[in-house]
mmCIF file of C-alpha atoms in Angstrom:
data_model
loop_
_atom_site.group_PDB
_atom_site.id
_atom_site.type_symbol
_atom_site.label_atom_id
_atom_site.label_comp_id
_atom_site.label_asym_id
_atom_site.label_seq_id
_atom_site.Cartn_x
_atom_site.Cartn_y
_atom_site.Cartn_z
ATOM 1 C CA MET A 1 0.000 0.000 0.000
ATOM 2 C CA ARG A 2 1.429 3.362 -1.041
ATOM 3 C CA GLN A 3 2.124 5.680 1.862
ATOM 4 C CA ASP A 4 0.786 9.233 1.700
ATOM 5 C CA PRO A 5 3.272 12.090 1.400
ATOM 6 C CA PHE A 6 4.290 13.656 4.679
ATOM 7 C CA PHE A 7 2.425 16.930 4.200
ATOM 8 C CA ILE A 8 -0.801 15.104 3.234
ATOM 9 C CA THR A 9 -0.581 13.088 6.445
ATOM 10 C CA ILE A 10 -0.040 16.269 8.432
ATOM 11 C CA ILE A 11 -3.058 17.930 6.787
ATOM 12 C CA LYS A 12 -5.237 14.928 7.619
ATOM 13 C CA TRP A 13 -4.201 14.890 11.264
ATOM 14 C CA ALA A 14 -4.572 18.670 11.512
ATOM 15 C CA CYS A 15 -8.131 18.611 10.122
ATOM 16 C CA TRP A 16 -9.230 15.752 12.350
ATOM 17 C CA SER A 17 -7.650 17.427 15.382
ATOM 18 C CA PHE A 18 -9.449 20.703 14.676
ATOM 19 C CA VAL A 19 -12.792 18.887 14.350
ATOM 20 C CA ALA A 20 -12.086 17.008 17.590
ATOM 21 C CA GLY A 21 -11.330 20.313 19.324
ATOM 22 C CA VAL A 22 -14.618 21.845 18.177
ATOM 23 C CA GLY A 23 -16.472 18.726 19.323
ATOM 24 C CA LEU A 24 -14.800 18.833 22.737
ATOM 25 C CA ALA A 25 -15.626 22.534 23.109
ATOM 26 C CA ASN A 26 -19.245 21.787 22.237
ATOM 27 C CA VAL A 27 -19.351 19.271 25.093
ATOM 28 C CA ILE A 28 -17.872 21.588 27.737
ATOM 29 C CA GLY A 29 -19.817 24.616 26.447
ATOM 30 C CA PRO A 30 -18.842 28.318 26.482
ATOM 31 C CA GLN A 31 -16.419 29.097 29.327
ATOM 32 C CA GLY A 32 -15.967 32.851 29.017
ATOM 33 C CA SER A 33 -13.275 35.237 27.810
ATOM 34 C CA ALA A 34 -10.608 34.212 30.352
ATOM 35 C CA PHE A 35 -10.707 30.570 29.258
ATOM 36 C CA MET A 36 -10.687 31.634 25.607
ATOM 37 C CA MET A 37 -7.555 33.750 26.124
ATOM 38 C CA ARG A 38 -5.778 30.787 27.737
ATOM 39 C CA MET A 39 -6.608 28.692 24.678
ATOM 40 C CA TRP A 40 -5.261 31.349 22.297
ATOM 41 C CA THR A 41 -2.066 31.549 24.377
ATOM 42 C CA LEU A 42 -1.594 27.777 24.172
ATOM 43 C CA CYS A 43 -2.199 27.988 20.413
ATOM 44 C CA ALA A 44 0.609 30.517 20.079
ATOM 45 C CA VAL A 45 2.960 28.318 22.133
ATOM 46 C CA PHE A 46 2.306 25.146 20.136
ATOM 47 C CA LEU A 47 2.499 27.047 16.846
ATOM 48 C CA GLY A 48 5.903 28.447 17.793
ATOM 49 C CA VAL A 49 7.184 24.996 18.774
ATOM 50 C CA SER A 50 5.818 23.530 15.514
ATOM 51 C CA VAL A 51 7.658 26.133 13.440
ATOM 52 C CA TYR A 52 10.876 25.418 15.335
ATOM 53 C CA LEU A 53 10.552 21.645 14.881
ATOM 54 C CA HIS A 54 9.850 22.087 11.176
ATOM 55 C CA PHE A 55 13.458 23.197 10.777
ATOM 56 C CA ALA A 56 14.988 21.120 13.599
ATOM 57 C CA ASN A 57 13.260 17.722 13.308
ATOM 58 C CA ARG A 58 10.492 17.505 10.750
ATOM 59 C CA GLU A 59 9.206 14.129 11.959
ATOM 60 C CA LEU A 60 8.280 15.580 15.356
ATOM 61 C CA VAL A 61 6.084 18.346 13.926
ATOM 62 C CA LYS A 62 2.921 16.252 14.076
ATOM 63 C CA TYR A 63 3.257 15.835 17.853
ATOM 64 C CA THR A 64 2.922 19.599 18.341
ATOM 65 C CA LEU A 65 0.740 20.421 15.333
ATOM 66 C CA ILE A 66 -2.008 18.013 16.440
ATOM 67 C CA PRO A 67 -2.529 19.638 19.879
ATOM 68 C CA PHE A 68 -2.208 23.062 18.221
ATOM 69 C CA CYS A 69 -5.097 22.309 15.843
ATOM 70 C CA MET A 70 -7.188 20.772 18.623
ATOM 71 C CA ILE A 71 -6.704 23.801 20.877
ATOM 72 C CA LEU A 72 -7.372 26.059 17.873
ATOM 73 C CA GLY A 73 -10.735 24.309 17.439
ATOM 74 C CA ILE A 74 -11.570 24.866 21.118
ATOM 75 C CA ALA A 75 -10.512 28.526 20.970
ATOM 76 C CA SER A 76 -12.497 29.149 17.771
ATOM 77 C CA TYR A 77 -15.642 27.696 19.338
ATOM 78 C CA GLN A 78 -15.178 29.761 22.503
ATOM 79 C CA TYR A 79 -14.639 32.905 20.420
ATOM 80 C CA LYS A 80 -17.819 32.315 18.450
ATOM 81 C CA PHE A 81 -19.957 31.958 21.579
ATOM 82 C CA ASP A 82 -18.223 34.544 23.754
ATOM 83 C CA THR A 83 -20.825 36.895 25.266
ATOM 84 C CA ASP A 84 -18.738 38.517 28.027
ATOM 85 C CA ASN A 85 -18.442 41.828 26.180
ATOM 86 C CA PRO A 86 -20.400 44.528 28.122
ATOM 87 C CA ASP A 87 -21.691 45.832 24.775
ATOM 88 C CA HIS A 88 -23.113 42.450 23.758
ATOM 89 C CA VAL A 89 -26.782 42.563 22.724
ATOM 90 C CA ILE A 90 -27.816 40.144 25.483
ATOM 91 C CA ASN A 91 -27.149 42.992 27.933
ATOM 92 C CA TYR A 92 -29.683 45.212 26.129
ATOM 93 C CA ILE A 93 -32.664 42.843 26.182
ATOM 94 C CA ASN A 94 -35.763 44.607 27.531
ATOM 95 C CA THR A 95 -36.916 42.962 30.758
ATOM 96 C CA ASN A 96 -40.251 44.799 30.635
ATOM 97 C CA ARG A 97 -42.334 43.693 27.666
ATOM 98 C CA TRP A 98 -43.724 47.230 27.255
ATOM 99 C CA ASP A 99 -40.298 48.867 26.936
ATOM 100 C CA THR A 100 -39.135 49.934 23.483
ATOM 101 C CA SER A 101 -35.587 50.352 22.221
ATOM 102 C CA LYS A 102 -34.070 51.911 19.135
ATOM 103 C CA VAL A 103 -31.270 50.153 17.274
ATOM 104 C CA ILE A 104 -29.131 51.548 14.474
ATOM 105 C CA GLY A 105 -27.421 48.793 12.535
ATOM 106 C CA VAL A 106 -26.414 47.395 9.165
ATOM 107 C CA ILE A 107 -28.358 44.658 7.373
ATOM 108 C CA GLU A 108 -25.894 41.753 7.383
ATOM 109 C CA LYS A 109 -27.639 39.323 5.028
ATOM 110 C CA ASP A 110 -30.028 39.318 2.131
ATOM 111 C CA PRO A 111 -33.521 39.762 3.684
ATOM 112 C CA ASP A 112 -35.328 36.425 3.935
ATOM 113 C CA VAL A 113 -38.810 37.052 2.509
ATOM 114 C CA ARG A 114 -41.497 34.672 3.775
ATOM 115 C CA ASP A 115 -45.248 34.573 3.115
ATOM 116 C CA TRP A 116 -46.327 37.086 5.770
ATOM 117 C CA ILE A 117 -43.070 38.259 7.276
ATOM 118 C CA THR A 118 -39.488 39.109 6.350
ATOM 119 C CA HIS A 119 -36.479 38.098 8.443
ATOM 120 C CA VAL A 120 -33.747 40.744 8.547
ATOM 121 C CA VAL A 121 -30.439 40.188 10.382
ATOM 122 C CA ILE A 122 -28.705 43.383 11.495
ATOM 123 C CA ASP A 123 -25.312 44.070 13.030
ATOM 124 C CA PRO A 124 -26.036 46.695 15.739
ATOM 125 C CA ILE A 125 -23.899 49.834 15.917
ATOM 126 C CA GLU A 126 -25.836 51.942 18.439
ATOM 127 C CA ILE A 127 -28.672 51.184 20.869
ATOM 128 C CA ASP A 128 -31.003 53.626 22.629
ATOM 129 C CA ARG A 129 -32.997 52.360 25.621
ATOM 130 C CA GLY A 130 -34.532 55.736 26.400
ATOM 131 C CA ARG A 131 -31.396 57.488 27.655
ATOM 132 C CA GLY A 132 -29.814 58.345 24.322
ATOM 133 C CA TYR A 133 -27.820 56.272 21.867
ATOM 134 C CA GLU A 134 -24.911 54.198 23.196
ATOM 135 C CA LYS A 135 -22.220 53.251 20.684
ATOM 136 C CA LEU A 136 -21.304 49.565 20.739
ATOM 137 C CA SER A 137 -17.833 48.126 20.279
ATOM 138 C CA GLY A 138 -16.216 44.714 20.130
ATOM 139 C CA ARG A 139 -18.062 41.456 19.564
ATOM 140 C CA THR A 140 -21.700 42.468 20.063
ATOM 141 C CA GLY A 141 -23.685 39.655 18.476
ATOM 142 C CA LYS A 142 -26.460 40.219 15.946
ATOM 143 C CA ILE A 143 -30.204 40.860 16.101
ATOM 144 C CA ILE A 144 -32.847 39.211 13.941
ATOM 145 C CA VAL A 145 -35.708 41.560 13.070
ATOM 146 C CA PHE A 146 -39.087 40.119 12.082
ATOM 147 C CA VAL A 147 -40.776 42.671 9.821
ATOM 148 C CA SER A 148 -44.506 42.128 9.280
ATOM 149 C CA GLN A 149 -45.869 42.379 5.751
ATOM 150 C CA ASN A 150 -48.734 44.485 7.142
ATOM 151 C CA ILE A 151 -46.523 47.593 7.014
ATOM 152 C CA ARG A 152 -45.984 47.301 3.245
ATOM 153 C CA ASP A 153 -48.730 49.774 2.286
ATOM 154 C CA GLU A 154 -47.588 52.448 4.753
ATOM 155 C CA ASN A 155 -43.826 51.884 4.539
ATOM 156 C CA PRO A 156 -42.502 51.493 0.963
ATOM 157 C CA TYR A 157 -39.064 50.554 2.327
ATOM 158 C CA TYR A 158 -40.448 47.063 3.077
ATOM 159 C CA ASP A 159 -40.019 46.088 -0.591
ATOM 160 C CA THR A 160 -36.565 47.656 -0.978
ATOM 161 C CA MET A 161 -34.749 46.383 2.145
ATOM 162 C CA ASP A 162 -31.312 45.279 1.009
ATOM 163 C CA TYR A 163 -27.979 43.935 2.185
ATOM 164 C CA GLY A 164 -25.692 46.729 3.420
ATOM 165 C CA ASP A 165 -28.475 49.196 4.323
ATOM 166 C CA LEU A 166 -28.047 51.271 7.473
ATOM 167 C CA VAL A 167 -31.405 51.173 9.261
ATOM 168 C CA GLU A 168 -33.042 52.288 12.489
ATOM 169 C CA VAL A 169 -35.366 49.765 14.146
ATOM 170 C CA THR A 170 -37.788 50.745 16.915
ATOM 171 C CA ALA A 171 -39.225 47.817 18.885
ATOM 172 C CA PRO A 172 -38.660 45.829 22.093
ATOM 173 C CA ILE A 173 -35.422 43.810 22.153
ATOM 174 C CA THR A 174 -36.347 40.313 23.272
ATOM 175 C CA GLU A 175 -34.640 36.980 23.724
ATOM 176 C CA PRO A 176 -35.424 34.459 20.958
ATOM 177 C CA MET A 177 -38.025 31.859 21.901
ATOM 178 C CA ARG A 178 -36.412 29.008 23.791
ATOM 179 C CA LEU A 179 -36.975 25.289 23.333
ATOM 180 C CA THR A 180 -39.985 23.913 25.220
ATOM 181 C CA ASN A 181 -39.956 20.369 23.840
ATOM 182 C CA PRO A 182 -36.664 18.691 24.899
ATOM 183 C CA TYR A 183 -36.680 16.595 21.714
ATOM 184 C CA GLY A 184 -37.762 19.369 19.354
ATOM 185 C CA PHE A 185 -35.933 21.916 17.248
ATOM 186 C CA ASP A 186 -34.025 24.419 19.399
ATOM 187 C CA TYR A 187 -34.503 27.693 17.515
ATOM 188 C CA THR A 188 -32.453 29.681 20.037
ATOM 189 C CA GLU A 189 -29.440 27.401 19.635
ATOM 190 C CA TYR A 190 -29.818 27.617 15.863
ATOM 191 C CA LEU A 191 -29.724 31.424 16.033
ATOM 192 C CA ASN A 192 -26.788 31.400 18.466
ATOM 193 C CA ASN A 193 -24.822 29.328 15.948
ATOM 194 C CA GLU A 194 -25.403 32.224 13.540
ATOM 195 C CA ASN A 195 -24.176 34.702 16.213
ATOM 196 C CA ILE A 196 -27.756 35.977 16.721
ATOM 197 C CA TYR A 197 -28.684 36.527 20.374
ATOM 198 C CA ALA A 198 -31.687 38.884 20.296
ATOM 199 C CA SER A 199 -34.826 39.500 18.265
ATOM 200 C CA MET A 200 -37.166 42.394 17.472
ATOM 201 C CA TYR A 201 -40.645 42.403 15.951
ATOM 202 C CA VAL A 202 -41.738 45.291 13.739
ATOM 203 C CA GLY A 203 -45.493 45.491 13.257
ATOM 204 C CA GLU A 204 -45.824 49.249 12.730
ATOM 205 C CA ALA A 205 -44.808 51.272 9.678
ATOM 206 C CA GLU A 206 -42.521 53.541 11.713
ATOM 207 C CA GLY A 207 -40.769 50.533 13.244
ATOM 208 C CA ILE A 208 -38.049 50.377 10.581
ATOM 209 C CA LYS A 209 -36.469 53.328 8.805
ATOM 210 C CA TYR A 210 -33.826 53.531 6.088
ATOM 211 C CA LEU A 211 -30.902 55.830 6.984
ATOM 212 C CA ASP A 212 -28.100 55.319 4.480
ATOM 213 C CA LYS A 213 -26.149 52.866 2.328
ATOM 214 C CA THR A 214 -22.921 51.620 3.918
ATOM 215 C CA SER A 215 -19.670 50.601 2.279
ATOM 216 C CA ILE A 216 -19.686 46.809 1.984
ATOM 217 C CA GLY A 217 -16.103 46.316 0.782
ATOM 218 C CA ILE A 218 -14.744 43.775 -1.700
ATOM 219 C CA TRP A 219 -16.065 40.680 0.091
ATOM 220 C CA GLY A 220 -19.424 42.367 0.561
ATOM 221 C CA GLY A 221 -19.461 43.114 -3.155
ATOM 222 C CA PHE A 222 -19.073 39.414 -3.944
ATOM 223 C CA GLN A 223 -21.878 38.595 -1.506
ATOM 224 C CA GLN A 224 -24.132 41.218 -3.035
ATOM 225 C CA MET A 225 -23.415 39.842 -6.514
ATOM 226 C CA ALA A 226 -24.393 36.360 -5.280
ATOM 227 C CA PHE A 227 -27.626 37.760 -3.826
ATOM 228 C CA ARG A 228 -28.422 39.473 -7.145
ATOM 229 C CA ILE A 229 -27.884 36.217 -9.052
ATOM 230 C CA LYS A 230 -30.110 34.423 -6.545
ATOM 231 C CA ASP A 231 -32.876 37.031 -6.975
ATOM 232 C CA LYS A 232 -32.699 36.752 -10.772
ATOM 233 C CA MET A 233 -32.915 32.956 -10.573
ATOM 234 C CA ILE A 234 -35.993 33.188 -8.346
ATOM 235 C CA LEU A 235 -37.575 35.747 -10.690
ATOM 236 C CA GLY A 236 -36.872 33.493 -13.668
ATOM 237 C CA LEU A 237 -38.500 30.535 -11.910
ATOM 238 C CA LYS A 238 -41.599 32.596 -11.124
ATOM 239 C CA LYS A 239 -41.890 33.657 -14.773
ATOM 240 C CA THR A 240 -41.508 30.157 -16.205
ATOM 241 C CA MET A 241 -43.293 27.999 -13.617
ATOM 242 C CA PRO A 242 -46.634 28.451 -11.834
ATOM 243 C CA PRO A 243 -46.840 28.471 -8.036
ATOM 244 C CA PRO A 244 -46.359 26.498 -5.849
ATOM 245 C CA TYR A 245 -43.914 24.631 -8.105
ATOM 246 C CA SER A 246 -41.728 27.697 -8.637
ATOM 247 C CA ALA A 247 -41.502 28.194 -4.856
ATOM 248 C CA PHE A 248 -40.587 24.531 -4.347
ATOM 249 C CA ILE A 249 -37.816 24.619 -6.977
ATOM 250 C CA GLY A 250 -36.557 27.921 -5.553
ATOM 251 C CA GLY A 251 -36.327 26.352 -2.102
ATOM 252 C CA VAL A 252 -34.325 23.294 -3.138
ATOM 253 C CA THR A 253 -31.959 25.175 -5.472
ATOM 254 C CA VAL A 254 -31.178 28.565 -3.918
ATOM 255 C CA GLY A 255 -32.762 28.286 -0.463
ATOM 256 C CA ALA A 256 -35.725 30.626 -1.079
ATOM 257 C CA ARG A 257 -38.253 30.033 1.713
ATOM 258 C CA GLY A 258 -41.173 32.202 0.678
ATOM 259 C CA GLY A 259 -44.115 31.211 -1.493
ATOM 260 C CA VAL A 260 -44.540 27.584 -0.408
ATOM 261 C CA PRO A 261 -48.195 27.164 0.699
ATOM 262 C CA GLU A 262 -48.806 26.124 4.290
ATOM 263 C CA VAL A 263 -50.757 23.079 3.085
ATOM 264 C CA MET A 264 -47.716 21.843 1.155
ATOM 265 C CA LYS A 265 -45.469 22.444 4.182
ATOM 266 C CA TYR A 266 -47.794 20.420 6.410
ATOM 267 C CA ASP A 267 -47.934 17.600 3.842
ATOM 268 C CA PHE A 268 -44.142 17.416 3.730
ATOM 269 C CA GLN A 269 -43.946 17.497 7.534
ATOM 270 C CA ALA A 270 -46.582 14.762 7.869
ATOM 271 C CA THR A 271 -44.577 12.486 5.567
ATOM 272 C CA ASP A 272 -41.316 13.344 7.386
ATOM 273 C CA ILE A 273 -39.633 14.814 4.299
ATOM 274 C CA ALA A 274 -39.804 18.510 5.227
ATOM 275 C CA HIS A 275 -36.020 18.716 4.823
ATOM 276 C CA VAL A 276 -36.544 18.477 1.053
ATOM 277 C CA LEU A 277 -37.910 22.045 1.100
ATOM 278 C CA ALA A 278 -34.568 23.377 2.357
ATOM 279 C CA ILE A 279 -31.308 23.562 0.456
ATOM 280 C CA SER A 280 -28.862 20.815 1.416
ATOM 281 C CA GLY A 281 -25.714 19.076 0.264
ATOM 282 C CA LEU A 282 -27.717 16.881 -2.096
ATOM 283 C CA GLN A 283 -29.111 19.880 -3.973
ATOM 284 C CA VAL A 284 -25.685 21.536 -4.051
ATOM 285 C CA GLY A 285 -24.291 18.317 -5.533
ATOM 286 C CA PHE A 286 -26.941 18.343 -8.269
ATOM 287 C CA LEU A 287 -26.120 21.977 -9.044
ATOM 288 C CA ALA A 288 -22.381 21.217 -9.135
ATOM 289 C CA ASP A 289 -22.951 18.299 -11.534
ATOM 290 C CA MET A 290 -25.030 20.540 -13.772
ATOM 291 C CA LEU A 291 -22.288 23.198 -13.844
ATOM 292 C CA ILE A 292 -19.644 20.560 -14.629
ATOM 293 C CA VAL A 293 -21.685 19.353 -17.608
ATOM 294 C CA ILE A 294 -22.120 22.931 -18.844
ATOM 295 C CA PHE A 295 -18.428 23.791 -18.501
ATOM 296 C CA ASN A 296 -17.329 20.528 -20.106
ATOM 297 C CA SER A 297 -19.497 21.294 -23.103
ATOM 298 C CA PHE A 298 -17.636 24.582 -23.652
ATOM 299 C CA LEU A 299 -14.105 23.543 -22.759
ATOM 300 C CA LYS A 300 -12.076 21.287 -25.010
ATOM 301 C CA SER A 301 -10.028 19.845 -22.182
ATOM 302 C CA LYS A 302 -11.604 17.878 -19.374
ATOM 303 C CA LEU A 303 -11.993 19.352 -15.920
ATOM 304 C CA PHE A 304 -9.969 17.580 -13.274
ATOM 305 C CA PHE A 305 -10.889 17.736 -9.611
ATOM 306 C CA PHE A 306 -8.330 16.785 -6.994
ATOM 307 C CA THR A 307 -9.382 15.468 -3.611
ATOM 308 C CA LEU A 308 -7.350 14.466 -0.592
ATOM 309 C CA ARG A 309 -7.787 10.769 -0.039
#
């Protein structure tokens, strides 16, 4: 049996060690900023030793690189779920349900348009809880804003909400609904994995206001281009296929969640195949195969794909 090259073996062990570190961190849970800083310090130590051994004794590198990658996985997990920052949004949640806050932030993702509501994720910059705006800094977490379709007639901005917009949202800041069924879907944990720790509901026209367009940078430009392509694909499906089939195809190809009738959703849930309505690796594989066929038809030479075995 042919032995893998040294660097391929190192890459394999490094990847598995990183995954093991993330899994271990998931078991012990978030431990706070102090623990996270200790992990980053250990990462720096093992990385320095690995660099030294690379020149001194190459065969010993794996014995320091493996713990480095494992600790890196732990530190990355702790960083993602670190909420110790005083400016984190969990510290601004309204304890009184009648209190109202104002948040100025940037729309972080393409608005997710549903049948009767639109989900908008914002990165908060300033928050006003009745005593004037407080500027936030550091890792603050994000807020998901549920914007009701009922405001469409009175607020024309509902139909033009876009990635990169600077907006002001006026509504109570609440904690996302927690899991009540121990064996059900934990929506709060799902949002936390997306770095979302608070929610707001806008049911009045004055609840969301457009302020300005922010600079999204080069990476943001690529994201915006992807969103534009997605919107054009959805529009093309709606023009060529009648509902609800266009909504179904849009869901399994580009992840569009609006337009699928509730009756169809219930039918899929009753037959335990509701996951088909969401984009997954299977659909991405179909799309990749389709693109390969298209490219191969235009290119004279075959496309080669290299994988690490």
